[in-house]
PDB file of C-alpha atoms and ligand atoms in Angstrom:
ATOM      1  CA  MET A1352     105.924  86.934  66.571  1.00  0.00           C
ATOM      2  CA  ALA A1353     102.669  86.782  68.430  1.00  0.00           C
ATOM      3  CA  GLU A1354     100.585  90.024  68.574  1.00  0.00           C
ATOM      4  CA  VAL A1355     100.793  90.065  72.212  1.00  0.00           C
ATOM      5  CA  GLN A1356     103.708  88.870  74.337  1.00  0.00           C
ATOM      6  CA  LEU A1357     104.372  89.000  78.041  1.00  0.00           C
ATOM      7  CA  LEU A1358     107.907  88.960  79.445  1.00  0.00           C
ATOM      8  CA  SER A1359     107.205  87.053  82.558  1.00  0.00           C
ATOM      9  CA  LEU A1360     108.225  85.023  85.601  1.00  0.00           C
ATOM     10  CA  TRP A1361     105.856  82.439  87.167  1.00  0.00           C
ATOM     11  CA  SER A1362     106.306  83.637  90.691  1.00  0.00           C
ATOM     12  CA  SER A1363     105.784  87.411  90.151  1.00  0.00           C
ATOM     13  CA  PRO A1364     102.583  88.921  91.605  1.00  0.00           C
ATOM     14  CA  TYR A1365     103.121  91.879  89.197  1.00  0.00           C
ATOM     15  CA  VAL A1366     103.154  89.589  86.187  1.00  0.00           C
ATOM     16  CA  MET A1367     100.069  87.848  87.693  1.00  0.00           C
ATOM     17  CA  ARG A1368      98.141  91.188  87.623  1.00  0.00           C
ATOM     18  CA  VAL A1369      98.643  91.390  83.841  1.00  0.00           C
ATOM     19  CA  GLU A1370      97.683  87.712  83.472  1.00  0.00           C
ATOM     20  CA  VAL A1371      94.465  88.402  85.299  1.00  0.00           C
ATOM     21  CA  ALA A1372      93.550  91.407  83.221  1.00  0.00           C
ATOM     22  CA  LEU A1373      94.297  89.406  79.985  1.00  0.00           C
ATOM     23  CA  ALA A1374      92.203  86.473  81.229  1.00  0.00           C
ATOM     24  CA  LEU A1375      89.273  88.744  82.119  1.00  0.00           C
ATOM     25  CA  LYS A1376      89.458  90.353  78.642  1.00  0.00           C
ATOM     26  CA  GLY A1377      89.815  87.039  76.899  1.00  0.00           C
ATOM     27  CA  VAL A1378      93.099  88.128  75.143  1.00  0.00           C
ATOM     28  CA  GLN A1379      95.411  85.366  73.821  1.00  0.00           C
ATOM     29  CA  TYR A1380      99.129  86.014  74.440  1.00  0.00           C
ATOM     30  CA  GLU A1381     102.471  84.379  74.437  1.00  0.00           C
ATOM     31  CA  LYS A1382     104.395  84.132  77.720  1.00  0.00           C
ATOM     32  CA  VAL A1383     108.127  84.748  77.365  1.00  0.00           C
ATOM     33  CA  PRO A1384     109.726  83.550  80.616  1.00  0.00           C
ATOM     34  CA  GLN A1385     112.621  85.547  81.837  1.00  0.00           C
ATOM     35  CA  ASP A1386     115.778  84.787  83.902  1.00  0.00           C
ATOM     36  CA  LEU A1387     116.215  87.808  86.201  1.00  0.00           C
ATOM     37  CA  SER A1388     119.773  86.684  87.262  1.00  0.00           C
ATOM     38  CA  ASN A1389     120.767  86.938  83.591  1.00  0.00           C
ATOM     39  CA  LYS A1390     118.644  89.495  81.902  1.00  0.00           C
ATOM     40  CA  SER A1391     117.914  88.977  78.223  1.00  0.00           C
ATOM     41  CA  GLU A1392     118.616  91.494  75.483  1.00  0.00           C
ATOM     42  CA  LEU A1393     114.929  91.584  74.868  1.00  0.00           C
ATOM     43  CA  LEU A1394     114.109  92.683  78.440  1.00  0.00           C
ATOM     44  CA  LEU A1395     116.878  95.286  78.530  1.00  0.00           C
ATOM     45  CA  LYS A1396     115.747  96.698  75.305  1.00  0.00           C
ATOM     46  CA  ALA A1397     112.036  96.640  76.058  1.00  0.00           C
ATOM     47  CA  ASN A1398     112.276  98.160  79.591  1.00  0.00           C
ATOM     48  CA  PRO A1399     115.653 100.061  79.641  1.00  0.00           C
ATOM     49  CA  VAL A1400     114.476 102.382  82.483  1.00  0.00           C
ATOM     50  CA  HIS A1401     113.643  99.807  85.240  1.00  0.00           C
ATOM     51  CA  LYS A1402     114.953  96.489  83.598  1.00  0.00           C
ATOM     52  CA  MET A1403     112.086  94.735  85.281  1.00  0.00           C
ATOM     53  CA  ILE A1404     109.213  92.297  84.388  1.00  0.00           C
ATOM     54  CA  PRO A1405     106.349  92.399  83.603  1.00  0.00           C
ATOM     55  CA  VAL A1406     106.884  93.885  80.060  1.00  0.00           C
ATOM     56  CA  PHE A1407     104.014  93.846  77.674  1.00  0.00           C
ATOM     57  CA  LEU A1408     104.706  93.751  73.930  1.00  0.00           C
ATOM     58  CA  HIS A1409     101.802  94.666  71.652  1.00  0.00           C
ATOM     59  CA  ASN A1410     102.715  94.421  67.994  1.00  0.00           C
ATOM     60  CA  GLY A1411     106.321  94.886  69.005  1.00  0.00           C
ATOM     61  CA  LYS A1412     105.836  98.091  71.130  1.00  0.00           C
ATOM     62  CA  SER A1413     106.476  97.747  74.864  1.00  0.00           C
ATOM     63  CA  VAL A1414     104.462  98.849  77.813  1.00  0.00           C
ATOM     64  CA  CYS A1415     106.084  98.627  81.347  1.00  0.00           C
ATOM     65  CA  GLU A1416     104.880  98.767  84.950  1.00  0.00           C
ATOM     66  CA  SER A1417     102.132  96.361  85.960  1.00  0.00           C
ATOM     67  CA  SER A1418      99.437  99.007  86.857  1.00  0.00           C
ATOM     68  CA  ILE A1419     100.053 100.794  83.580  1.00  0.00           C
ATOM     69  CA  ILE A1420      99.885  97.584  81.578  1.00  0.00           C
ATOM     70  CA  VAL A1421      96.642  96.586  83.213  1.00  0.00           C
ATOM     71  CA  GLN A1422      95.112  99.955  82.293  1.00  0.00           C
ATOM     72  CA  TYR A1423      96.456  99.583  78.723  1.00  0.00           C
ATOM     73  CA  VAL A1424      94.889  96.164  78.338  1.00  0.00           C
ATOM     74  CA  ASP A1425      91.541  97.608  79.735  1.00  0.00           C
ATOM     75  CA  GLU A1426      91.540 100.413  77.233  1.00  0.00           C
ATOM     76  CA  THR A1427      92.678  98.387  74.287  1.00  0.00           C
ATOM     77  CA  TRP A1428      90.410  95.317  74.462  1.00  0.00           C
ATOM     78  CA  PRO A1429      86.636  95.540  75.168  1.00  0.00           C
ATOM     79  CA  ALA A1430      85.269  93.571  78.070  1.00  0.00           C
ATOM     80  CA  PRO A1431      83.217  90.410  77.323  1.00  0.00           C
ATOM     81  CA  LYS A1432      79.503  90.833  77.617  1.00  0.00           C
ATOM     82  CA  ASP A1433      79.039  89.625  81.099  1.00  0.00           C
ATOM     83  CA  ILE A1434      81.709  91.768  82.845  1.00  0.00           C
ATOM     84  CA  ALA A1435      82.445  95.406  83.119  1.00  0.00           C
ATOM     85  CA  ASP A1436      85.612  97.212  82.064  1.00  0.00           C
ATOM     86  CA  LEU A1437      88.250  97.339  84.776  1.00  0.00           C
ATOM     87  CA  LEU A1438      87.935 101.112  85.099  1.00  0.00           C
ATOM     88  CA  PRO A1439      84.613 102.976  85.316  1.00  0.00           C
ATOM     89  CA  SER A1440      83.927 105.618  82.626  1.00  0.00           C
ATOM     90  CA  ASP A1441      83.078 108.334  85.153  1.00  0.00           C
ATOM     91  CA  ALA A1442      86.112 110.615  85.659  1.00  0.00           C
ATOM     92  CA  TYR A1443      85.696 110.830  89.445  1.00  0.00           C
ATOM     93  CA  GLU A1444      85.080 107.111  89.978  1.00  0.00           C
ATOM     94  CA  LYS A1445      88.065 106.390  87.785  1.00  0.00           C
ATOM     95  CA  ALA A1446      90.245 108.750  89.827  1.00  0.00           C
ATOM     96  CA  MET A1447      89.080 106.928  93.066  1.00  0.00           C
ATOM     97  CA  ALA A1448      89.812 103.455  91.621  1.00  0.00           C
ATOM     98  CA  ARG A1449      93.331 104.713  90.608  1.00  0.00           C
ATOM     99  CA  PHE A1450      93.848 106.216  94.069  1.00  0.00           C
ATOM    100  CA  TRP A1451      93.068 102.812  95.700  1.00  0.00           C
ATOM    101  CA  ALA A1452      95.082 100.870  93.160  1.00  0.00           C
ATOM    102  CA  GLU A1453      98.127 103.071  94.106  1.00  0.00           C
ATOM    103  CA  TYR A1454      97.376 102.505  97.785  1.00  0.00           C
ATOM    104  CA  VAL A1455      97.682  98.714  97.121  1.00  0.00           C
ATOM    105  CA  ASP A1456     100.883  99.176  95.229  1.00  0.00           C
ATOM    106  CA  LYS A1457     102.431 101.356  98.031  1.00  0.00           C
ATOM    107  CA  LYS A1458     100.881 100.790 101.368  1.00  0.00           C
ATOM    108  CA  VAL A1459      99.676  97.175 101.166  1.00  0.00           C
ATOM    109  CA  ILE A1460     102.910  95.863  99.465  1.00  0.00           C
ATOM    110  CA  ASP A1461     105.093  97.933 101.998  1.00  0.00           C
ATOM    111  CA  ALA A1462     103.145  96.445 104.905  1.00  0.00           C
ATOM    112  CA  PHE A1463     103.569  92.937 103.425  1.00  0.00           C
ATOM    113  CA  THR A1464     107.322  93.429 102.996  1.00  0.00           C
ATOM    114  CA  GLY A1465     107.476  94.874 106.476  1.00  0.00           C
ATOM    115  CA  ILE A1466     106.002  91.616 107.958  1.00  0.00           C
ATOM    116  CA  MET A1467     108.604  89.571 105.953  1.00  0.00           C
ATOM    117  CA  LYS A1468     111.468  91.744 107.156  1.00  0.00           C
ATOM    118  CA  SER A1469     110.320  91.605 110.731  1.00  0.00           C
ATOM    119  CA  TYR A1470     110.875  87.810 110.713  1.00  0.00           C
ATOM    120  CA  LYS A1471     114.493  87.990 111.944  1.00  0.00           C
ATOM    121  CA  LYS A1472     113.772  90.979 114.300  1.00  0.00           C
ATOM    122  CA  GLY A1473     112.610  91.157 117.934  1.00  0.00           C
ATOM    123  CA  GLU A1474     109.091  90.599 119.169  1.00  0.00           C
ATOM    124  CA  ASP A1475     108.446  94.428 119.301  1.00  0.00           C
ATOM    125  CA  GLU A1476     109.194  94.800 115.661  1.00  0.00           C
ATOM    126  CA  LYS A1477     107.115  91.795 114.712  1.00  0.00           C
ATOM    127  CA  LYS A1478     104.094  93.147 116.590  1.00  0.00           C
ATOM    128  CA  ALA A1479     104.577  96.650 115.056  1.00  0.00           C
ATOM    129  CA  ALA A1480     104.631  95.178 111.548  1.00  0.00           C
ATOM    130  CA  GLU A1481     101.616  93.144 112.230  1.00  0.00           C
ATOM    131  CA  LYS A1482      99.714  95.972 113.670  1.00  0.00           C
ATOM    132  CA  ASN A1483     100.606  98.160 110.607  1.00  0.00           C
ATOM    133  CA  MET A1484      99.462  95.405 108.233  1.00  0.00           C
ATOM    134  CA  LEU A1485      96.143  95.165 110.052  1.00  0.00           C
ATOM    135  CA  SER A1486      95.629  98.930 109.977  1.00  0.00           C
ATOM    136  CA  VAL A1487      96.562  99.190 106.340  1.00  0.00           C
ATOM    137  CA  MET A1488      94.059  96.383 105.443  1.00  0.00           C
ATOM    138  CA  ALA A1489      91.298  97.967 107.615  1.00  0.00           C
ATOM    139  CA  THR A1490      91.701 101.232 105.705  1.00  0.00           C
ATOM    140  CA  LEU A1491      91.510  99.362 102.386  1.00  0.00           C
ATOM    141  CA  GLU A1492      88.419  97.506 103.565  1.00  0.00           C
ATOM    142  CA  SER A1493      86.732 100.743 104.318  1.00  0.00           C
ATOM    143  CA  ALA A1494      87.025 101.676 100.735  1.00  0.00           C
ATOM    144  CA  LEU A1495      85.361  98.575  99.541  1.00  0.00           C
ATOM    145  CA  GLU A1496      81.838  99.853 100.032  1.00  0.00           C
ATOM    146  CA  GLU A1497      82.820 103.420  98.922  1.00  0.00           C
ATOM    147  CA  ILE A1498      84.043 102.386  95.522  1.00  0.00           C
ATOM    148  CA  GLY A1499      82.516  98.913  95.072  1.00  0.00           C
ATOM    149  CA  GLY A1500      78.928  99.776  96.122  1.00  0.00           C
ATOM    150  CA  ALA A1501      77.076  96.595  96.728  1.00  0.00           C
ATOM    151  CA  GLY A1502      80.096  94.602  95.709  1.00  0.00           C
ATOM    152  CA  PRO A1503      81.270  91.958  96.038  1.00  0.00           C
ATOM    153  CA  PHE A1504      84.323  93.447  94.276  1.00  0.00           C
ATOM    154  CA  PHE A1505      86.091  96.801  94.441  1.00  0.00           C
ATOM    155  CA  GLY A1506      84.874  96.938  90.804  1.00  0.00           C
ATOM    156  CA  GLY A1507      81.261  96.398  91.948  1.00  0.00           C
ATOM    157  CA  GLY A1508      79.606  93.430  90.330  1.00  0.00           C
ATOM    158  CA  SER A1509      82.836  92.258  88.554  1.00  0.00           C
ATOM    159  CA  MET A1510      86.528  92.688  89.174  1.00  0.00           C
ATOM    160  CA  GLY A1511      88.010  96.206  88.746  1.00  0.00           C
ATOM    161  CA  LEU A1512      91.485  97.765  88.723  1.00  0.00           C
ATOM    162  CA  VAL A1513      91.895  97.573  92.505  1.00  0.00           C
ATOM    163  CA  ASP A1514      90.932  93.821  92.622  1.00  0.00           C
ATOM    164  CA  VAL A1515      93.432  93.054  89.803  1.00  0.00           C
ATOM    165  CA  MET A1516      96.129  94.778  91.639  1.00  0.00           C
ATOM    166  CA  LEU A1517      95.307  93.162  94.960  1.00  0.00           C
ATOM    167  CA  VAL A1518      94.356  89.535  94.085  1.00  0.00           C
ATOM    168  CA  PRO A1519      97.921  88.198  93.189  1.00  0.00           C
ATOM    169  CA  LEU A1520      99.083  89.153  96.701  1.00  0.00           C
ATOM    170  CA  VAL A1521      96.570  86.728  98.305  1.00  0.00           C
ATOM    171  CA  PRO A1522      98.290  83.397  97.514  1.00  0.00           C
ATOM    172  CA  GLY A1523     101.434  84.799  99.402  1.00  0.00           C
ATOM    173  CA  VAL A1524      99.578  85.338 102.655  1.00  0.00           C
ATOM    174  CA  PRO A1525      99.656  81.714 103.883  1.00  0.00           C
ATOM    175  CA  ALA A1526     103.226  81.404 102.642  1.00  0.00           C
ATOM    176  CA  VAL A1527     104.285  84.350 104.610  1.00  0.00           C
ATOM    177  CA  GLU A1528     102.399  83.044 107.613  1.00  0.00           C
ATOM    178  CA  GLU A1529     104.276  79.885 107.411  1.00  0.00           C
ATOM    179  CA  ALA A1530     107.713  81.389 106.759  1.00  0.00           C
ATOM    180  CA  THR A1531     107.331  83.964 109.684  1.00  0.00           C
TER     181      THR A1531
HETATM  182  N1  GSH B 374     106.646  98.421  89.948  1.00  0.00           N
HETATM  183  C1  GSH B 374     106.942  97.282  89.076  1.00  0.00           C
HETATM  184  C2  GSH B 374     107.494  96.172  90.031  1.00  0.00           C
HETATM  185  C3  GSH B 374     107.949  94.908  89.142  1.00  0.00           C
HETATM  186  C4  GSH B 374     108.927  94.081  89.935  1.00  0.00           C
HETATM  187  O1  GSH B 374     109.276  94.338  91.087  1.00  0.00           O
HETATM  188  N2  GSH B 374     109.434  93.047  89.171  1.00  0.00           N
HETATM  189  C5  GSH B 374     110.535  92.237  89.690  1.00  0.00           C
HETATM  190  C6  GSH B 374     110.012  90.821  89.677  1.00  0.00           C
HETATM  191  S1  GSH B 374     108.704  90.447  90.807  1.00  0.00           S
HETATM  192  C7  GSH B 374     111.718  92.416  88.849  1.00  0.00           C
HETATM  193  O2  GSH B 374     111.700  92.428  87.702  1.00  0.00           O
HETATM  194  N3  GSH B 374     112.904  92.396  89.457  1.00  0.00           N
HETATM  195  C8  GSH B 374     114.136  92.503  88.795  1.00  0.00           C
HETATM  196  C9  GSH B 374     115.023  93.512  89.309  1.00  0.00           C
HETATM  197  O3  GSH B 374     114.744  94.179  90.395  1.00  0.00           O
HETATM  198  O4  GSH B 374     116.154  93.745  88.797  1.00  0.00           O
HETATM  199  C10 GSH B 374     105.640  96.804  88.460  1.00  0.00           C
HETATM  200  O5  GSH B 374     104.591  97.032  89.079  1.00  0.00           O
HETATM  201  O6  GSH B 374     105.526  96.301  87.340  1.00  0.00           O
END
């Protein structure tokens, strides 16, 4: 068994978060693709609470929930020379990064889902979902300077936790545009 395994699905933005973190840290891992319509014994045993991917297996021990896995990867493997860790060492800055990472997980994903759900609804609902998305993104953008300083990333000069949480949603934007 590989030291690091990732129970995954190619299309999952939650799995992509973990893959981005592993790539940034230069960690080798084995992908174990999952069929969510027929969940494997391995998945049910490794994530008995949520029964969801991603699940991260490190020396046989499982870690679940993408945000928690990304932070585990950050703490377990040192960053290569030219990039910073995903979370800053200062306790207050770390709390701020975690706050905005949770904002992405809750508000941004909810707004995104709201746009997709409004597709079959009336014009008023579509407009309301669009307005909400723009407002949620404007609030997020206002945090860029606050926590990323001179940028260009939320993590400053290199990607941080908020960037890793956000970036897998980006390829979905043109797809949603086309579908809606
Ligand atoms: N909060 C979870 C969400 C993960 C999630 O929604 N995974 C989906 C695939 S994209 C899943 O496993 N769905 C299976 C199910 O709902 O039974 C995380 O951040 O890891």
